[in-house]
mmCIF file with all atom_site columns, C-alpha atoms and ligand atoms in Angstrom:
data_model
loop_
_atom_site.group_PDB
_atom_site.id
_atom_site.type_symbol
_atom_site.label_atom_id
_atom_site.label_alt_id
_atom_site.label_comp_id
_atom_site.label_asym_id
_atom_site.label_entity_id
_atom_site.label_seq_id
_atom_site.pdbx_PDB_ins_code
_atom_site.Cartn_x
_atom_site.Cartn_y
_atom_site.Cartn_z
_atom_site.occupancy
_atom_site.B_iso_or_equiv
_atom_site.pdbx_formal_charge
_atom_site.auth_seq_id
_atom_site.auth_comp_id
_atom_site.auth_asym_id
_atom_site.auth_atom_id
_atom_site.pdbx_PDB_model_num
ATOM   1   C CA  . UNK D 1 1   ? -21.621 -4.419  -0.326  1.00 76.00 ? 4   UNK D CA  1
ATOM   2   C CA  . UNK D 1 2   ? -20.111 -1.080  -1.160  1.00 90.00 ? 5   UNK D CA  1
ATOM   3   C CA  . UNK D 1 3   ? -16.223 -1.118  -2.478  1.00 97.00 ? 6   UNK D CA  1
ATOM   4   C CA  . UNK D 1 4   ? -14.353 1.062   -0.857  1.00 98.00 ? 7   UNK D CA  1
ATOM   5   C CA  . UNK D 1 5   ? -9.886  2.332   -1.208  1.00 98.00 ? 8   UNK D CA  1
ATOM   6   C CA  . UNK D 1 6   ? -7.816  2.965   1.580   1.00 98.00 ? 9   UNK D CA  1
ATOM   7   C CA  . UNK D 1 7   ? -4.609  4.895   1.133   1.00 98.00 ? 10  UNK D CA  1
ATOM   8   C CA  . UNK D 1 8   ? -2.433  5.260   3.865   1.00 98.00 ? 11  UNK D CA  1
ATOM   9   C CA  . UNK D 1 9   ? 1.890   6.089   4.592   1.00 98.00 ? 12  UNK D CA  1
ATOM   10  C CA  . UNK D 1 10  ? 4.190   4.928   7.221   1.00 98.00 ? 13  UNK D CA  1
ATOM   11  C CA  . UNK D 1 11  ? 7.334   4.408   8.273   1.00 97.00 ? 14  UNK D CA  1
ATOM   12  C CA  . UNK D 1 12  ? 9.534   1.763   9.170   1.00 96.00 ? 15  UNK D CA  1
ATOM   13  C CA  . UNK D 1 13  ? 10.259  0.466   12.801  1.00 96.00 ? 16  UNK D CA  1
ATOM   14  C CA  . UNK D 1 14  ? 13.363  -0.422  14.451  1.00 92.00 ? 17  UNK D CA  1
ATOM   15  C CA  . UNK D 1 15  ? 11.405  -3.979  14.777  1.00 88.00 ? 18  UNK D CA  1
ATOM   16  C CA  . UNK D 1 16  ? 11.350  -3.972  10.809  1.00 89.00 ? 19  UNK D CA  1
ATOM   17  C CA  . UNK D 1 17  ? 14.398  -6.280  9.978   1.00 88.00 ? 20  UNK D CA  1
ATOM   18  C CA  . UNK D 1 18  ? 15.764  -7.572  6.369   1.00 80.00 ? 21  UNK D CA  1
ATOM   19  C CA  . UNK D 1 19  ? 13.040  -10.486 6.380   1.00 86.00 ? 22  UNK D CA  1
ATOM   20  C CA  . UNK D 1 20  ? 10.524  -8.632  7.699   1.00 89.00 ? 23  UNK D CA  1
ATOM   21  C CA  . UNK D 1 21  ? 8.788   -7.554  3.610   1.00 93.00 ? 24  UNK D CA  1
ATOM   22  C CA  . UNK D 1 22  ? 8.753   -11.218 2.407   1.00 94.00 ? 25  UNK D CA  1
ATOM   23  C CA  . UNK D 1 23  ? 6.899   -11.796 5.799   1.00 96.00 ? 26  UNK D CA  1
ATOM   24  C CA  . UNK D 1 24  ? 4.416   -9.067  5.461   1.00 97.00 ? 27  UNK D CA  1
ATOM   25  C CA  . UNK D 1 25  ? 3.714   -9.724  1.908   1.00 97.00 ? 28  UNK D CA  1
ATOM   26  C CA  . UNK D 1 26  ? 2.845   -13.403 2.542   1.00 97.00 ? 29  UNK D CA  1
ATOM   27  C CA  . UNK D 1 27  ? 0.552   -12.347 5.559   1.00 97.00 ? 30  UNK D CA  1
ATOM   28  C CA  . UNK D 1 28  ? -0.815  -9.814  3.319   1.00 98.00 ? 31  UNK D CA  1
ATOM   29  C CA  . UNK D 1 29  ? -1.494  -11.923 0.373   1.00 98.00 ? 32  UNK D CA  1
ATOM   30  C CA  . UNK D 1 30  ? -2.772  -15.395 2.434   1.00 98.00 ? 33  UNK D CA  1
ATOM   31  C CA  . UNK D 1 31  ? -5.213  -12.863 4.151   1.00 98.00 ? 34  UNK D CA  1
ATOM   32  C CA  . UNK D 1 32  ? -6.799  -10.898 1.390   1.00 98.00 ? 35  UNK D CA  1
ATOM   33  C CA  . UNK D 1 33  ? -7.367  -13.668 -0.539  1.00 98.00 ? 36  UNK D CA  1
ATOM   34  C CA  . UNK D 1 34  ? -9.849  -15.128 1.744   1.00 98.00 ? 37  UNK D CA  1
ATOM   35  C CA  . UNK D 1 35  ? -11.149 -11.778 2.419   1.00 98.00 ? 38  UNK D CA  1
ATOM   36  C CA  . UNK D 1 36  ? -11.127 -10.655 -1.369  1.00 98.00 ? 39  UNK D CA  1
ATOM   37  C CA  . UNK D 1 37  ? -8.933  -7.320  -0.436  1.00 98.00 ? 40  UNK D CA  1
ATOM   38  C CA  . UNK D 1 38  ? -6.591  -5.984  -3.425  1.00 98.00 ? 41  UNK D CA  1
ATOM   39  C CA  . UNK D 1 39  ? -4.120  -3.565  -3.798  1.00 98.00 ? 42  UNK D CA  1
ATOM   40  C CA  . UNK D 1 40  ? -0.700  -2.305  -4.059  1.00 97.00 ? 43  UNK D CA  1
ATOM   41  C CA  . UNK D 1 41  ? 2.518   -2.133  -1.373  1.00 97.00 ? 44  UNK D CA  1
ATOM   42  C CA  . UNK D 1 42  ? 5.029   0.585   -2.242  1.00 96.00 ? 45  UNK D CA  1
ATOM   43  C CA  . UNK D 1 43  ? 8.358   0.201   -0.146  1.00 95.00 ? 46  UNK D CA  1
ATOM   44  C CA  . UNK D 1 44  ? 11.526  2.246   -0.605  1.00 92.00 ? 47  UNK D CA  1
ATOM   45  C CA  . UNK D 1 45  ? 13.356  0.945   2.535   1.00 90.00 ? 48  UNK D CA  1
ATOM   46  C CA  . UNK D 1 46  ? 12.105  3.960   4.427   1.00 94.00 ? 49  UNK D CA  1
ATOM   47  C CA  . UNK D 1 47  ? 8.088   4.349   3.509   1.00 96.00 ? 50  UNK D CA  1
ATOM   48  C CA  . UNK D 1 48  ? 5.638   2.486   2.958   1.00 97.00 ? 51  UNK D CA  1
ATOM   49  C CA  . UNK D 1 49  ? 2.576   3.308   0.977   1.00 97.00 ? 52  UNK D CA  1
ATOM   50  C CA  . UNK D 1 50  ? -0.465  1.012   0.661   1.00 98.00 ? 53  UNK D CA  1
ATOM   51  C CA  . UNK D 1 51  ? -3.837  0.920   -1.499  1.00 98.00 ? 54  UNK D CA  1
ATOM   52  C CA  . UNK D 1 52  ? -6.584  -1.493  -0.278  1.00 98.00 ? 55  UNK D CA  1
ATOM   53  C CA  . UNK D 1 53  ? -8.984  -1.617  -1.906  1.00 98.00 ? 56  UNK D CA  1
ATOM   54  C CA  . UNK D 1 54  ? -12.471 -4.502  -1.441  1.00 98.00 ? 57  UNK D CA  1
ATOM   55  C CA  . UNK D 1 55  ? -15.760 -3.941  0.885   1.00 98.00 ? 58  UNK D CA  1
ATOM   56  C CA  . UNK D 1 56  ? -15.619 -1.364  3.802   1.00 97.00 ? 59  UNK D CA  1
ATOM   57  C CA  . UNK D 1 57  ? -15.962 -3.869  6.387   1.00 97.00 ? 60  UNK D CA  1
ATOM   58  C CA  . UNK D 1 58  ? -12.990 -5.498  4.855   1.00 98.00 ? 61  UNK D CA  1
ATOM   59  C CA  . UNK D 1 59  ? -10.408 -2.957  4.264   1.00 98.00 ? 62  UNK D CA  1
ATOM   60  C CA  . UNK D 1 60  ? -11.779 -1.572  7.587   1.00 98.00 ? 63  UNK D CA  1
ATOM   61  C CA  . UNK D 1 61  ? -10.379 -4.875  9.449   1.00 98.00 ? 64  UNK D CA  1
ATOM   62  C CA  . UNK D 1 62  ? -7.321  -5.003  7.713   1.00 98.00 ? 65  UNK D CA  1
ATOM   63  C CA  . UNK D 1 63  ? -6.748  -1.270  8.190   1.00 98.00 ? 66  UNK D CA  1
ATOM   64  C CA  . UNK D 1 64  ? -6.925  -2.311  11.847  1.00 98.00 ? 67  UNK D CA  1
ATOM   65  C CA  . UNK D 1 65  ? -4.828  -4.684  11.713  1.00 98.00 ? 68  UNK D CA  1
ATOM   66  C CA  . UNK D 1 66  ? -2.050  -2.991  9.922   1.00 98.00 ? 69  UNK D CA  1
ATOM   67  C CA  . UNK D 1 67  ? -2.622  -0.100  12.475  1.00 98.00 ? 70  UNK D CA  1
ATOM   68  C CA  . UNK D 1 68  ? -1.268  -1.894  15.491  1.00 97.00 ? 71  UNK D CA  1
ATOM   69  C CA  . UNK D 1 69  ? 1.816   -3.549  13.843  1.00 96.00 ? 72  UNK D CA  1
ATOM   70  C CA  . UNK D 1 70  ? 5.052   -2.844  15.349  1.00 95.00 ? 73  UNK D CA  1
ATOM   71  C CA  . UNK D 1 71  ? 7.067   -2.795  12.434  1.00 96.00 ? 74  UNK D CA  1
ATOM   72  C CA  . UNK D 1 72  ? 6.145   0.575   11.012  1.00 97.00 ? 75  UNK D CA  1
ATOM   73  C CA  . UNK D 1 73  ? 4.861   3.848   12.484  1.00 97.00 ? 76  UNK D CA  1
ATOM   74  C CA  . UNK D 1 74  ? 3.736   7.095   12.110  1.00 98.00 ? 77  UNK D CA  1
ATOM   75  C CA  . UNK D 1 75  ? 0.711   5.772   10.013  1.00 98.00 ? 78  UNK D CA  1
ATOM   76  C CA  . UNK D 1 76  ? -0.890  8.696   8.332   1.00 98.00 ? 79  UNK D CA  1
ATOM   77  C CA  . UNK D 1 77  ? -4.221  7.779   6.395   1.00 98.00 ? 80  UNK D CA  1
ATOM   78  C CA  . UNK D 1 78  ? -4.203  10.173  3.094   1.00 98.00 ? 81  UNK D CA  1
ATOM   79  C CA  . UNK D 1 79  ? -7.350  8.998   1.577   1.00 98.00 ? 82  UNK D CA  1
ATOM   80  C CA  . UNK D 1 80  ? -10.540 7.111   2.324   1.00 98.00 ? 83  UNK D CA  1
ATOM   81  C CA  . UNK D 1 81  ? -13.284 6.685   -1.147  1.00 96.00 ? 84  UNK D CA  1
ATOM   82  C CA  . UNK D 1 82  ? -16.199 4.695   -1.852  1.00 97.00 ? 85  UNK D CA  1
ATOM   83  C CA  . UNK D 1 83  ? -14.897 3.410   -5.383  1.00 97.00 ? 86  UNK D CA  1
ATOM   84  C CA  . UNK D 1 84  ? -16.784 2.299   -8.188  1.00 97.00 ? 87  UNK D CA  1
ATOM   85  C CA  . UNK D 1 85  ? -14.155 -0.438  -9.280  1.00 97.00 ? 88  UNK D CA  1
ATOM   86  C CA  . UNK D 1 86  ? -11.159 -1.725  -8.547  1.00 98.00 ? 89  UNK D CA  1
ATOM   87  C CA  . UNK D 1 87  ? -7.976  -1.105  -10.144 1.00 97.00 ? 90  UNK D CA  1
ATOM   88  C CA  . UNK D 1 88  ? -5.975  -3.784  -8.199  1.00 97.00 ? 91  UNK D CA  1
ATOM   89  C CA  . UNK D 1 89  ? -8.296  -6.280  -9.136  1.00 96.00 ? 92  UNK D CA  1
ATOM   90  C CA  . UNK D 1 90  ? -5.918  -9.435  -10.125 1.00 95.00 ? 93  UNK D CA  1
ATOM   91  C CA  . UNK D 1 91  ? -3.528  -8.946  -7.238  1.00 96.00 ? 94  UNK D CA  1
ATOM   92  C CA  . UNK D 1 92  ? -3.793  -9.696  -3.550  1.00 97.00 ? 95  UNK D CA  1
ATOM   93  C CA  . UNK D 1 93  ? -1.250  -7.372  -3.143  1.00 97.00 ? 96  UNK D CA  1
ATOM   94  C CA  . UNK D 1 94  ? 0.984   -6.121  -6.011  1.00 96.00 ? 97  UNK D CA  1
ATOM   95  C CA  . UNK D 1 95  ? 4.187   -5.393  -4.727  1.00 96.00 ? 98  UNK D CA  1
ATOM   96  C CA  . UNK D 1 96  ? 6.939   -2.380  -5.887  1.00 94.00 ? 99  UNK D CA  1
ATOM   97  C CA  . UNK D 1 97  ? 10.406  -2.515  -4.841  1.00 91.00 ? 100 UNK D CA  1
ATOM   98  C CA  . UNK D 1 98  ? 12.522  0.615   -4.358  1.00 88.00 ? 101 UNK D CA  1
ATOM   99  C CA  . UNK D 1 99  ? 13.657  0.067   -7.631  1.00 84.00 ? 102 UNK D CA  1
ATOM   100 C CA  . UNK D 1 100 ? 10.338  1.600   -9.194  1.00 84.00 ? 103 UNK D CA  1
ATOM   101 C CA  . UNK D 1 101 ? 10.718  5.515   -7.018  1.00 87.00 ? 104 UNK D CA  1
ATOM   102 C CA  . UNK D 1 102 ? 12.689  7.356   -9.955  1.00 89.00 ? 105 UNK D CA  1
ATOM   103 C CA  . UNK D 1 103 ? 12.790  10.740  -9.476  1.00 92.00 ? 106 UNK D CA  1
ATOM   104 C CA  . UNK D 1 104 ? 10.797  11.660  -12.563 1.00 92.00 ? 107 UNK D CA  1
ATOM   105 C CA  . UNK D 1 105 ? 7.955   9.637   -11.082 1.00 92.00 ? 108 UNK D CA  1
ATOM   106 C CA  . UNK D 1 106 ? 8.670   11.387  -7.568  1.00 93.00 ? 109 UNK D CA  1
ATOM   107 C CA  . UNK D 1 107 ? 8.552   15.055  -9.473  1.00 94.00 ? 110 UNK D CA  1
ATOM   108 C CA  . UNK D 1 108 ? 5.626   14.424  -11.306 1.00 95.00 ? 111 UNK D CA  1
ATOM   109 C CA  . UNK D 1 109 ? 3.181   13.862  -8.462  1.00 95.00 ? 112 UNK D CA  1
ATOM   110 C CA  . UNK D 1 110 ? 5.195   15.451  -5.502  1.00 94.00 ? 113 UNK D CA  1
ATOM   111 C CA  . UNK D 1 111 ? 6.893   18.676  -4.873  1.00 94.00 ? 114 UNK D CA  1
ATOM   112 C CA  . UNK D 1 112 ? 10.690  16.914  -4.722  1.00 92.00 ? 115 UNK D CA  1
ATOM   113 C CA  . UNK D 1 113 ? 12.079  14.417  -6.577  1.00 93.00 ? 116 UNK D CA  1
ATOM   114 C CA  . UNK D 1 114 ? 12.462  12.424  -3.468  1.00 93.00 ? 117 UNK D CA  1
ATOM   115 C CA  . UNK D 1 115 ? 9.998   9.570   -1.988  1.00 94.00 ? 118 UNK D CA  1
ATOM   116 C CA  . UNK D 1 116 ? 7.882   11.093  0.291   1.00 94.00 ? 119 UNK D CA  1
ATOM   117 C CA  . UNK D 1 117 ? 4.353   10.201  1.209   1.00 96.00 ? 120 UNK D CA  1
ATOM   118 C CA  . UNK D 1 118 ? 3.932   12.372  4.022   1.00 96.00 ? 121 UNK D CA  1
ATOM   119 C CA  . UNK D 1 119 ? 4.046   15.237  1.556   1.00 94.00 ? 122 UNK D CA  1
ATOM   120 C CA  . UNK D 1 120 ? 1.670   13.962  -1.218  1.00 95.00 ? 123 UNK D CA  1
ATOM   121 C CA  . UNK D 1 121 ? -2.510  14.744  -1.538  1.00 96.00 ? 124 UNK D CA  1
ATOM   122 C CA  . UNK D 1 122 ? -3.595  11.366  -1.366  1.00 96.00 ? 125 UNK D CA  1
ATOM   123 C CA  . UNK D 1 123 ? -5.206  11.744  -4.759  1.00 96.00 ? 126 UNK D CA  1
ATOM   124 C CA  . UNK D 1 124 ? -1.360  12.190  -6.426  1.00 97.00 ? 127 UNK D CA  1
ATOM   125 C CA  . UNK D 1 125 ? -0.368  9.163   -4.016  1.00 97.00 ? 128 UNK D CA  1
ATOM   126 C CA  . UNK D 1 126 ? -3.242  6.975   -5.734  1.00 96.00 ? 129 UNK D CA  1
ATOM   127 C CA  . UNK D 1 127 ? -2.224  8.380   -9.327  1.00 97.00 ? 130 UNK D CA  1
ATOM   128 C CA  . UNK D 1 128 ? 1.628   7.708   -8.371  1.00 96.00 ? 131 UNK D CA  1
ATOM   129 C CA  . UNK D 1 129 ? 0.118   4.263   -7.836  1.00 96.00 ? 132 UNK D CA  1
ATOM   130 C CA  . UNK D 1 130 ? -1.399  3.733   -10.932 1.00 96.00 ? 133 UNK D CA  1
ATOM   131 C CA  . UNK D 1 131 ? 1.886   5.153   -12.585 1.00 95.00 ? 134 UNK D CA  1
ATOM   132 C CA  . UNK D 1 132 ? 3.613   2.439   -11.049 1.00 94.00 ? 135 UNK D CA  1
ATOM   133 C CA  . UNK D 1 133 ? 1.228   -0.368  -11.812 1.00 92.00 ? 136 UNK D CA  1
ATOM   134 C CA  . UNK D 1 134 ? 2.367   -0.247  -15.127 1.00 91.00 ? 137 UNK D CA  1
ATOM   135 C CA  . UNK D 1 135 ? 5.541   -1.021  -14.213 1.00 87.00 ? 138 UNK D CA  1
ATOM   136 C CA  . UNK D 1 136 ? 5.560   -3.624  -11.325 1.00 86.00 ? 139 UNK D CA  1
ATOM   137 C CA  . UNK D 1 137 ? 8.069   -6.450  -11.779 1.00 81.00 ? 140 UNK D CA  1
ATOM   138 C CA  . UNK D 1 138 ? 5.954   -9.039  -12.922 1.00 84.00 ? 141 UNK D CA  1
ATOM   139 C CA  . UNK D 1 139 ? 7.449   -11.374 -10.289 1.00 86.00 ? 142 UNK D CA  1
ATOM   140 C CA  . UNK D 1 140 ? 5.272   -9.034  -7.660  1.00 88.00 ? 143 UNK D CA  1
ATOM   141 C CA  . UNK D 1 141 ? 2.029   -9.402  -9.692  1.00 87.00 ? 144 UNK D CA  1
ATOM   142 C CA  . UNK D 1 142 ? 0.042   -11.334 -7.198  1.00 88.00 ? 145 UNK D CA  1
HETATM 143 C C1  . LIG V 2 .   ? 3.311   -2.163  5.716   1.00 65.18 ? 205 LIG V C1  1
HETATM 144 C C2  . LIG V 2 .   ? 2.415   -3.319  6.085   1.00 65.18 ? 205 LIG V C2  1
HETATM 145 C C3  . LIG V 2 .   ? 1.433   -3.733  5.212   1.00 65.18 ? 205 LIG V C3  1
HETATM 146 C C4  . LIG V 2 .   ? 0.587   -4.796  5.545   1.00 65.18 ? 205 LIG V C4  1
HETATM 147 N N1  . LIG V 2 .   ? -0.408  -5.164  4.680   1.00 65.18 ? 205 LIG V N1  1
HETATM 148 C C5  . LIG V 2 .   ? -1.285  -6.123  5.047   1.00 65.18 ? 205 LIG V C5  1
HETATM 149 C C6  . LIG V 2 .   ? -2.369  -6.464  4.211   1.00 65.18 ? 205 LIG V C6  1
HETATM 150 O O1  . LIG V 2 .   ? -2.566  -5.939  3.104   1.00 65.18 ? 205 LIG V O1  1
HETATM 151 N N2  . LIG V 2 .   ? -3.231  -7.440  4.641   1.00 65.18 ? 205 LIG V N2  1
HETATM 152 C C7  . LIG V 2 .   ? -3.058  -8.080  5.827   1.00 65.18 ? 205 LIG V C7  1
HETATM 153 O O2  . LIG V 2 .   ? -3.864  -8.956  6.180   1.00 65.18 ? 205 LIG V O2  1
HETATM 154 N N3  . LIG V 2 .   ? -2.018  -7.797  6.625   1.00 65.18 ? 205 LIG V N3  1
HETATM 155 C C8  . LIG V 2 .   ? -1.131  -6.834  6.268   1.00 65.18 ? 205 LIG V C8  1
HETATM 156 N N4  . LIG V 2 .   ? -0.080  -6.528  7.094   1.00 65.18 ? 205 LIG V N4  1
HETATM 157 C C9  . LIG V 2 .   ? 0.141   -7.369  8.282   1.00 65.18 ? 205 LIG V C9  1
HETATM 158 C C10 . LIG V 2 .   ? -0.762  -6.961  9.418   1.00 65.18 ? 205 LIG V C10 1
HETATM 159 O O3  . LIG V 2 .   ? -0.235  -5.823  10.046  1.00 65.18 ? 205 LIG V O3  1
HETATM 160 C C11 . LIG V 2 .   ? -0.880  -8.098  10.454  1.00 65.18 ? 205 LIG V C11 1
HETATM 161 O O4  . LIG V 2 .   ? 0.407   -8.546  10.810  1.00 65.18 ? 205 LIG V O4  1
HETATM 162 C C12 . LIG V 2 .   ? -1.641  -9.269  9.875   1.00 65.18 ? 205 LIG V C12 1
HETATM 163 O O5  . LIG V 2 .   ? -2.868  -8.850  9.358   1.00 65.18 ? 205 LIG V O5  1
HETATM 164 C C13 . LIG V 2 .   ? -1.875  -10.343 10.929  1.00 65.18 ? 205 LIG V C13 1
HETATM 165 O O6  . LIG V 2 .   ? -2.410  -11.449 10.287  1.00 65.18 ? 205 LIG V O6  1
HETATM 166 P P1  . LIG V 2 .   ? -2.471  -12.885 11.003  1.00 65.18 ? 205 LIG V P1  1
HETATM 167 O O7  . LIG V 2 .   ? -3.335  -12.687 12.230  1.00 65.18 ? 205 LIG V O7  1
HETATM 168 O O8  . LIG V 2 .   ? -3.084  -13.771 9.984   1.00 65.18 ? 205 LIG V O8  1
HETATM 169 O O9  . LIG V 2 .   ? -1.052  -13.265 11.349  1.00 65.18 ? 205 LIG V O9  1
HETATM 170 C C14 . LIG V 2 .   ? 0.766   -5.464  6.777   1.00 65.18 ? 205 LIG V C14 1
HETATM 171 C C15 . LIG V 2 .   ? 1.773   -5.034  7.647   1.00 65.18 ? 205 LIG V C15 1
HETATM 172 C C16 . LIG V 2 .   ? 2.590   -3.970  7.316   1.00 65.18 ? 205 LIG V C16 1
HETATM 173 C C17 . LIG V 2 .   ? 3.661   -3.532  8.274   1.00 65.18 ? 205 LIG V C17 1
#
């Protein structure tokens, strides 16, 4: 079964209220898990950016899924790889806050120092990612 890592940006909905991340991330996790999809949420109250990463069929599905959610839009896929292994391995879906978007981070793999996806090669969105991995609160390890 090949491994393949799905990168995509969005942003969020009127429908998206205060709960609505501790809701998604519990969805996300309960699901992967029993589909063995990893990867990485980034969230700075205005964009999201996802890795998933696990077998095509699977991050295919879940894509899907996430696709036809109301409570984001303007979902932009910026990068679609066969992968050799996983670098979200442990985590069902790691999970960085806003506090993690400094604008050093920002300047180093974007042309502002400002968050946005829309604006990245999805190749600096996955090494932004990897950046960050580092430095996930380890209360979002999972
Ligand atoms: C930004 C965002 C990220 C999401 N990530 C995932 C995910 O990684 N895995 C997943 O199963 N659902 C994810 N969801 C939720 C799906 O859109 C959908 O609500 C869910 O798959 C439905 O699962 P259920 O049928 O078990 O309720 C995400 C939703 C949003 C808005």
């Amino acid at each position: 079964m090949f491994l393949t890592r799905l990168i995509y940006t969005s942003t969020i909905a009127p429908s998206f209220s205060a709960d609505s991340i501790e809701e998604i991330l519990v969805t996300a996790r309960r699901n992967n898990s029993r589909n063995n999809v990893t990867g990485m949420l980034c969230f700075n109250r205005k964009y999201f950016l996802q890795c998933l990463e696990g077998s095509r069929t699977a991050v295919n599905n879940t894509y899907h899924n996430i696709l036809n959610d109301p409570r984001h839009s303007h979902i932009i896929m910026l990068d679609y790889k066969e992968i050799v292994t996983r670098e979200y391995a442990e985590w069902s879906m790691g999970y960085m806050p806003e506090s993690g978007f400094t604008a050093g981070l920002n300047l180093k793999f974007s042309g502002t120092p400002g968050f946005n996806p829309y604006e990245m090669l999805g190749e600096s969105a996955q090494q932004m990612m990897l950046a960050m991995k580092e430095i996930v609160p380890s209360k979002n390890k999972c």
